[in-house]
CSV table of C-alpha atoms in Angstrom, one decimal:
chain,number,residue,atom,x,y,z
A,478,MET,CA,24.4,17.0,43.4
A,479,THR,CA,25.3,13.4,42.6
A,480,PRO,CA,24.8,12.0,39.1
A,481,THR,CA,22.1,9.7,40.4
A,482,ILE,CA,20.1,12.5,42.0
A,483,ALA,CA,20.5,14.6,38.9
A,484,ALA,CA,19.3,11.8,36.6
A,485,ILE,CA,16.3,11.2,38.9
A,486,GLY,CA,15.6,15.0,38.9
A,487,SER,CA,15.7,15.0,35.1
A,488,ALA,CA,13.3,12.0,34.9
A,489,VAL,CA,10.8,13.7,37.3
A,490,ALA,CA,11.1,17.0,35.3
A,491,MET,CA,10.5,15.1,32.0
A,492,THR,CA,7.5,13.3,33.5
A,493,LEU,CA,6.0,16.6,34.4
A,494,ILE,CA,6.7,18.0,30.9
A,495,VAL,CA,5.1,14.9,29.2
A,496,GLY,CA,2.1,15.1,31.5
A,497,LEU,CA,1.6,18.9,31.0
A,498,ARG,CA,2.1,18.5,27.2
A,499,TYR,CA,-0.6,15.8,27.2
A,500,LEU,CA,-3.1,17.9,29.2
A,501,ALA,CA,-2.4,21.0,27.0
A,502,THR,CA,-2.6,19.3,23.6
A,503,SER,CA,-5.4,16.8,24.3
A,504,GLY,CA,-7.2,19.6,26.1
A,505,PHE,CA,-6.9,21.9,23.2
A,506,PHE,CA,-8.2,19.3,20.7
A,507,ALA,CA,-11.0,18.3,23.1
A,508,TRP,CA,-12.0,22.0,23.2
A,509,LEU,CA,-11.7,22.2,19.4
A,510,THR,CA,-14.0,19.1,19.1
A,511,GLY,CA,-16.6,20.9,21.2
A,512,LYS,CA,-16.5,23.8,18.7
A,513,VAL,CA,-16.4,21.8,15.5
A,514,GLN,CA,-18.5,18.8,16.5
A,515,PRO,CA,-20.8,20.0,19.4
A,516,GLY,CA,-22.1,17.2,21.6
A,517,LEU,CA,-19.7,14.6,20.1
A,518,TYR,CA,-18.3,13.8,23.6
A,519,ALA,CA,-21.7,14.1,25.3
A,520,LYS,CA,-22.2,11.5,28.0
A,521,LEU,CA,-18.6,10.4,27.8
A,522,ASP,CA,-17.4,12.2,31.0
A,523,ASN,CA,-16.6,9.0,32.9
A,524,GLN,CA,-14.8,7.6,29.9
A,525,MET,CA,-12.7,10.8,29.5
A,526,LYS,CA,-11.8,10.7,33.2
A,527,ARG,CA,-10.6,7.2,32.8
A,528,GLU,CA,-8.6,8.2,29.7
A,529,ILE,CA,-6.9,11.0,31.6
A,530,TYR,CA,-6.1,8.7,34.5
A,531,TRP,CA,-4.3,6.1,32.3
A,532,SER,CA,-2.7,8.8,30.2
A,533,LEU,CA,-1.1,10.6,33.2
A,534,LEU,CA,0.1,7.2,34.4
A,535,SER,CA,1.6,6.7,30.9
A,536,ALA,CA,3.3,10.1,31.2
A,537,GLY,CA,5.5,8.8,33.9
A,538,ILE,CA,6.4,5.7,32.0
A,539,TYR,CA,7.3,7.9,28.9
A,540,GLY,CA,9.0,10.6,31.0
A,541,ILE,CA,11.4,8.5,33.1
A,542,PRO,CA,13.5,6.9,30.3
A,543,ALA,CA,13.3,10.2,28.3
A,544,GLY,CA,14.5,12.2,31.3
A,545,VAL,CA,17.4,9.8,32.0
A,546,VAL,CA,18.5,9.8,28.4
A,547,ALA,CA,18.2,13.6,28.2
A,548,TRP,CA,20.4,14.0,31.3
A,549,GLY,CA,23.0,11.5,29.8
A,550,TRP,CA,23.0,13.5,26.5
A,551,GLN,CA,23.6,16.8,28.2
A,552,ASN,CA,26.1,15.7,30.9
A,553,LEU,CA,27.9,12.6,29.5
A,554,GLY,CA,27.6,12.9,25.7
A,555,TRP,CA,25.2,10.0,25.4
A,556,THR,CA,23.2,9.7,22.2
A,557,GLN,CA,23.6,10.8,18.6
A,558,ILE,CA,21.7,14.0,19.1
A,559,TYR,CA,23.6,17.0,17.7
A,560,THR,CA,23.1,20.8,18.0
A,561,ASP,CA,25.5,22.1,15.4
A,562,ILE,CA,23.4,22.2,12.2
A,563,GLY,CA,26.6,22.0,10.2
A,564,SER,CA,27.6,18.6,11.6
A,565,TYR,CA,25.7,16.9,8.8
A,566,PRO,CA,24.5,18.0,5.3
A,567,PHE,CA,21.3,20.0,5.4
A,568,TRP,CA,19.5,17.3,3.3
A,569,TYR,CA,20.1,14.9,6.2
A,570,ILE,CA,17.7,16.8,8.5
A,571,PRO,CA,14.5,15.8,6.7
A,572,LEU,CA,15.9,12.4,6.0
A,573,SER,CA,16.6,11.8,9.7
A,574,VAL,CA,13.0,12.8,10.5
A,575,LEU,CA,11.7,10.3,7.9
A,576,LEU,CA,14.0,7.6,9.4
A,577,TYR,CA,12.7,8.2,12.9
A,578,LEU,CA,9.1,8.3,11.8
A,579,PHE,CA,9.4,5.1,9.7
A,580,ALA,CA,11.3,3.3,12.5
A,581,HIS,CA,8.7,4.4,15.1
A,582,ASP,CA,5.9,3.3,12.7
A,583,THR,CA,7.5,0.0,12.2
A,584,TRP,CA,7.9,-0.7,15.9
A,585,PHE,CA,4.4,0.5,16.6
A,586,TYR,CA,2.9,-1.7,13.8
A,587,TRP,CA,4.4,-4.9,15.0
A,588,THR,CA,4.0,-4.3,18.8
A,589,HIS,CA,0.4,-3.1,18.2
A,590,ARG,CA,-0.4,-6.1,16.1
A,591,TRP,CA,1.2,-8.3,18.8
A,592,MET,CA,-1.0,-6.6,21.4
A,593,HIS,CA,-4.0,-7.9,19.6
A,594,GLU,CA,-3.1,-11.5,20.4
A,595,PRO,CA,-6.0,-12.5,22.7
A,596,ARG,CA,-3.9,-13.0,25.9
A,597,LEU,CA,-2.0,-9.8,25.5
A,598,PHE,CA,-5.1,-7.9,24.5
A,599,ARG,CA,-6.8,-9.0,27.8
A,600,ILE,CA,-3.7,-8.2,29.9
A,601,ALA,CA,-2.9,-4.8,28.4
A,602,HIS,CA,-4.3,-3.5,25.2
A,603,ALA,CA,-8.0,-3.8,26.3
A,604,VAL,CA,-7.4,-0.6,28.4
A,605,HIS,CA,-7.0,1.4,25.2
A,606,HIS,CA,-10.0,-0.2,23.5
A,607,GLU,CA,-12.2,0.6,26.5
A,608,SER,CA,-12.6,4.0,24.8
A,609,ARG,CA,-15.7,3.5,22.7
A,610,PRO,CA,-15.6,5.8,20.8
A,611,PRO,CA,-12.1,7.2,21.5
A,612,THR,CA,-11.8,10.9,22.3
A,613,ALA,CA,-8.9,13.4,22.1
A,614,TRP,CA,-8.0,12.4,25.7
A,615,ALA,CA,-7.4,8.8,24.6
A,616,ALA,CA,-4.0,9.3,22.8
A,617,MET,CA,-2.0,8.0,25.7
A,618,SER,CA,-4.6,5.9,27.5
A,619,PHE,CA,-2.6,2.8,27.8
A,620,HIS,CA,-2.0,0.0,30.3
A,621,PRO,CA,1.5,0.4,31.8
A,622,TRP,CA,2.8,-2.6,29.9
A,623,GLU,CA,1.7,-1.2,26.6
A,624,ALA,CA,3.0,2.3,27.6
A,625,LEU,CA,6.4,0.7,28.2
A,626,THR,CA,6.6,-0.7,24.7
A,627,GLY,CA,6.0,2.8,23.3
A,628,ALA,CA,8.2,4.7,25.8
A,629,ILE,CA,11.5,3.0,24.8
A,630,VAL,CA,11.3,3.8,21.1
A,631,ILE,CA,12.6,7.3,20.7
A,632,PRO,CA,15.1,7.0,23.6
A,633,ALA,CA,16.5,3.9,21.8
A,634,LEU,CA,16.6,5.6,18.4
A,635,VAL,CA,18.7,8.6,19.6
A,636,PHE,CA,21.5,6.2,20.4
A,637,LEU,CA,21.3,4.7,16.9
A,638,ILE,CA,20.4,7.4,14.4
A,639,PRO,CA,22.0,10.9,14.4
A,640,ILE,CA,19.4,13.7,14.6
A,641,HIS,CA,19.5,17.4,15.1
A,642,VAL,CA,17.8,18.5,18.3
A,643,GLY,CA,15.3,20.6,16.3
A,644,ALA,CA,14.5,17.7,14.1
A,645,LEU,CA,13.9,15.6,17.1
A,646,GLY,CA,11.5,18.2,18.5
A,647,PHE,CA,9.6,18.0,15.2
A,648,VAL,CA,9.4,14.2,15.4
A,649,LEU,CA,7.9,14.6,18.9
A,650,PHE,CA,5.5,17.2,17.6
A,651,VAL,CA,4.3,14.8,14.8
A,652,MET,CA,4.0,11.9,17.3
A,653,THR,CA,1.9,14.0,19.6
A,654,LEU,CA,-0.3,15.5,16.8
A,655,MET,CA,-1.0,12.2,15.1
A,656,GLY,CA,-1.6,10.4,18.4
A,657,ILE,CA,-4.3,12.8,19.4
A,658,THR,CA,-5.9,13.6,16.0
A,659,ASN,CA,-6.2,9.9,15.1
A,660,HIS,CA,-8.4,9.4,18.2
A,661,MET,CA,-10.7,12.5,18.1
A,662,GLY,CA,-13.7,10.8,16.6
A,663,TRP,CA,-13.8,13.1,13.6
A,664,GLU,CA,-11.5,14.0,10.7
A,665,MET,CA,-9.7,17.3,10.8
A,666,PHE,CA,-7.6,16.8,7.7
A,667,PRO,CA,-9.2,17.9,4.3
A,668,ARG,CA,-10.8,15.4,2.0
A,669,ALA,CA,-8.1,16.1,-0.6
A,670,ILE,CA,-5.6,14.6,1.7
A,671,VAL,CA,-7.6,11.8,3.3
A,672,HIS,CA,-9.1,10.5,0.0
A,673,GLY,CA,-6.3,11.7,-2.3
A,674,PRO,CA,-2.9,10.1,-3.2
A,675,LEU,CA,-1.4,11.1,0.2
A,676,GLY,CA,-4.2,9.3,2.0
A,677,GLN,CA,-3.2,6.1,0.3
A,678,TRP,CA,0.0,6.1,2.4
A,679,LEU,CA,-0.6,8.4,5.4
A,680,ILE,CA,-2.8,7.5,8.4
A,681,THR,CA,-5.4,10.0,9.7
A,682,ALA,CA,-8.4,9.6,12.0
A,683,THR,CA,-10.5,8.1,9.2
A,684,HIS,CA,-8.1,5.2,8.8
A,685,HIS,CA,-7.5,4.6,12.5
A,686,GLN,CA,-11.3,4.8,13.2
A,687,LYS,CA,-11.6,1.6,11.2
A,688,HIS,CA,-9.2,-0.1,13.6
A,689,HIS,CA,-11.3,0.9,16.6
A,690,ASP,CA,-14.4,-0.3,14.9
A,691,ALA,CA,-13.0,-3.6,13.6
A,692,TYR,CA,-10.3,-4.2,16.2
A,693,LYS,CA,-8.3,-6.2,13.7
A,694,GLY,CA,-6.2,-4.5,11.0
A,695,ASN,CA,-5.1,-0.9,10.4
A,696,TYR,CA,-2.3,-1.3,13.0
A,697,GLY,CA,0.0,1.5,11.8
A,698,LEU,CA,0.6,4.9,13.3
A,699,TYR,CA,1.9,7.2,10.6
A,700,PHE,CA,2.0,5.2,7.4
A,701,ARG,CA,-0.1,2.5,5.7
A,702,PHE,CA,3.1,0.8,4.4
A,703,TRP,CA,3.2,-2.2,6.8
A,704,ASP,CA,-0.6,-2.7,6.7
A,705,ARG,CA,-0.5,-2.8,2.9
A,706,LEU,CA,2.5,-5.0,2.8
A,707,CYS,CA,1.1,-7.5,5.3
A,708,GLY,CA,-2.5,-7.5,4.1
A,709,THR,CA,-3.9,-5.9,7.2
A,710,ASP,CA,-5.1,-2.6,5.6
A,711,LEU,CA,-8.8,-2.5,6.0
A,712,GLY,CA,-9.2,0.8,4.2
A,713,LEU,CA,-10.9,3.9,5.5
A,714,GLY,CA,-13.5,3.9,8.2
A,715,ASN,CA,-16.4,6.2,8.8
A,716,PHE,CA,-17.9,8.0,11.8
A,717,SER,CA,-21.2,6.7,12.9
A,718,ARG,CA,-22.8,10.0,13.7
A,719,ALA,CA,-23.7,12.1,10.6
A,720,GLY,CA,-21.5,15.1,10.2
A,721,ARG,CA,-18.7,13.9,12.4
A,722,SER,CA,-16.1,14.3,9.6
A,723,ALA,CA,-15.1,17.9,8.9
A,724,SER,CA,-13.6,16.8,5.7
A,725,GLY,CA,-16.6,14.9,4.5
A,726,GLY,CA,-14.5,11.7,4.9
């Protein structure tokens, strides 16, 4: 098998993995929503079908660069991903996770804010905001141009910042979890987190809901750091239907 064919095969395989991961995780949280908040997604069938369509399209855009980079790592030694846990001090593992999350959050904040410029919003970001209200299926519901801005982040970071393969898996887990739970339309995290000291810096659904209500502000993904620094933090939102928030938030 030629390197080109192998790289293409890896890209196809990764696309399938990303798509199946999306269907499994968003499907689980949609099911959970039906149990915890019965009827919350009532009459949103057409919207959810649209969210799934755009998300599966995004899966290919995320999967292709990730698959090519994964092939290059395994076969040509590309990237700074390492498998020997002794290659770096143990304390570096959580530090690398924080570096990745902060770098991703920084990129997301500025590209997301940029996407709210009127022309770019009409061209690309409006697709995501067509979800009113967003559901658990909306986590990857992006126009291809917007999906492309998100798809390059982690593949680029693995060339720049050393990270253990297990820590990288954890970063991807956090990315998936927060992407879905921030769009569910209700708060799954307890009030002590959302309204406590951690909630002053971490983003959950209650914070991101405000973005979907106001359109401007609350642009971050994981942390409120850039919103606070740049004066775009609008505070916590609320859910229009009584009882939506499991945490009381």
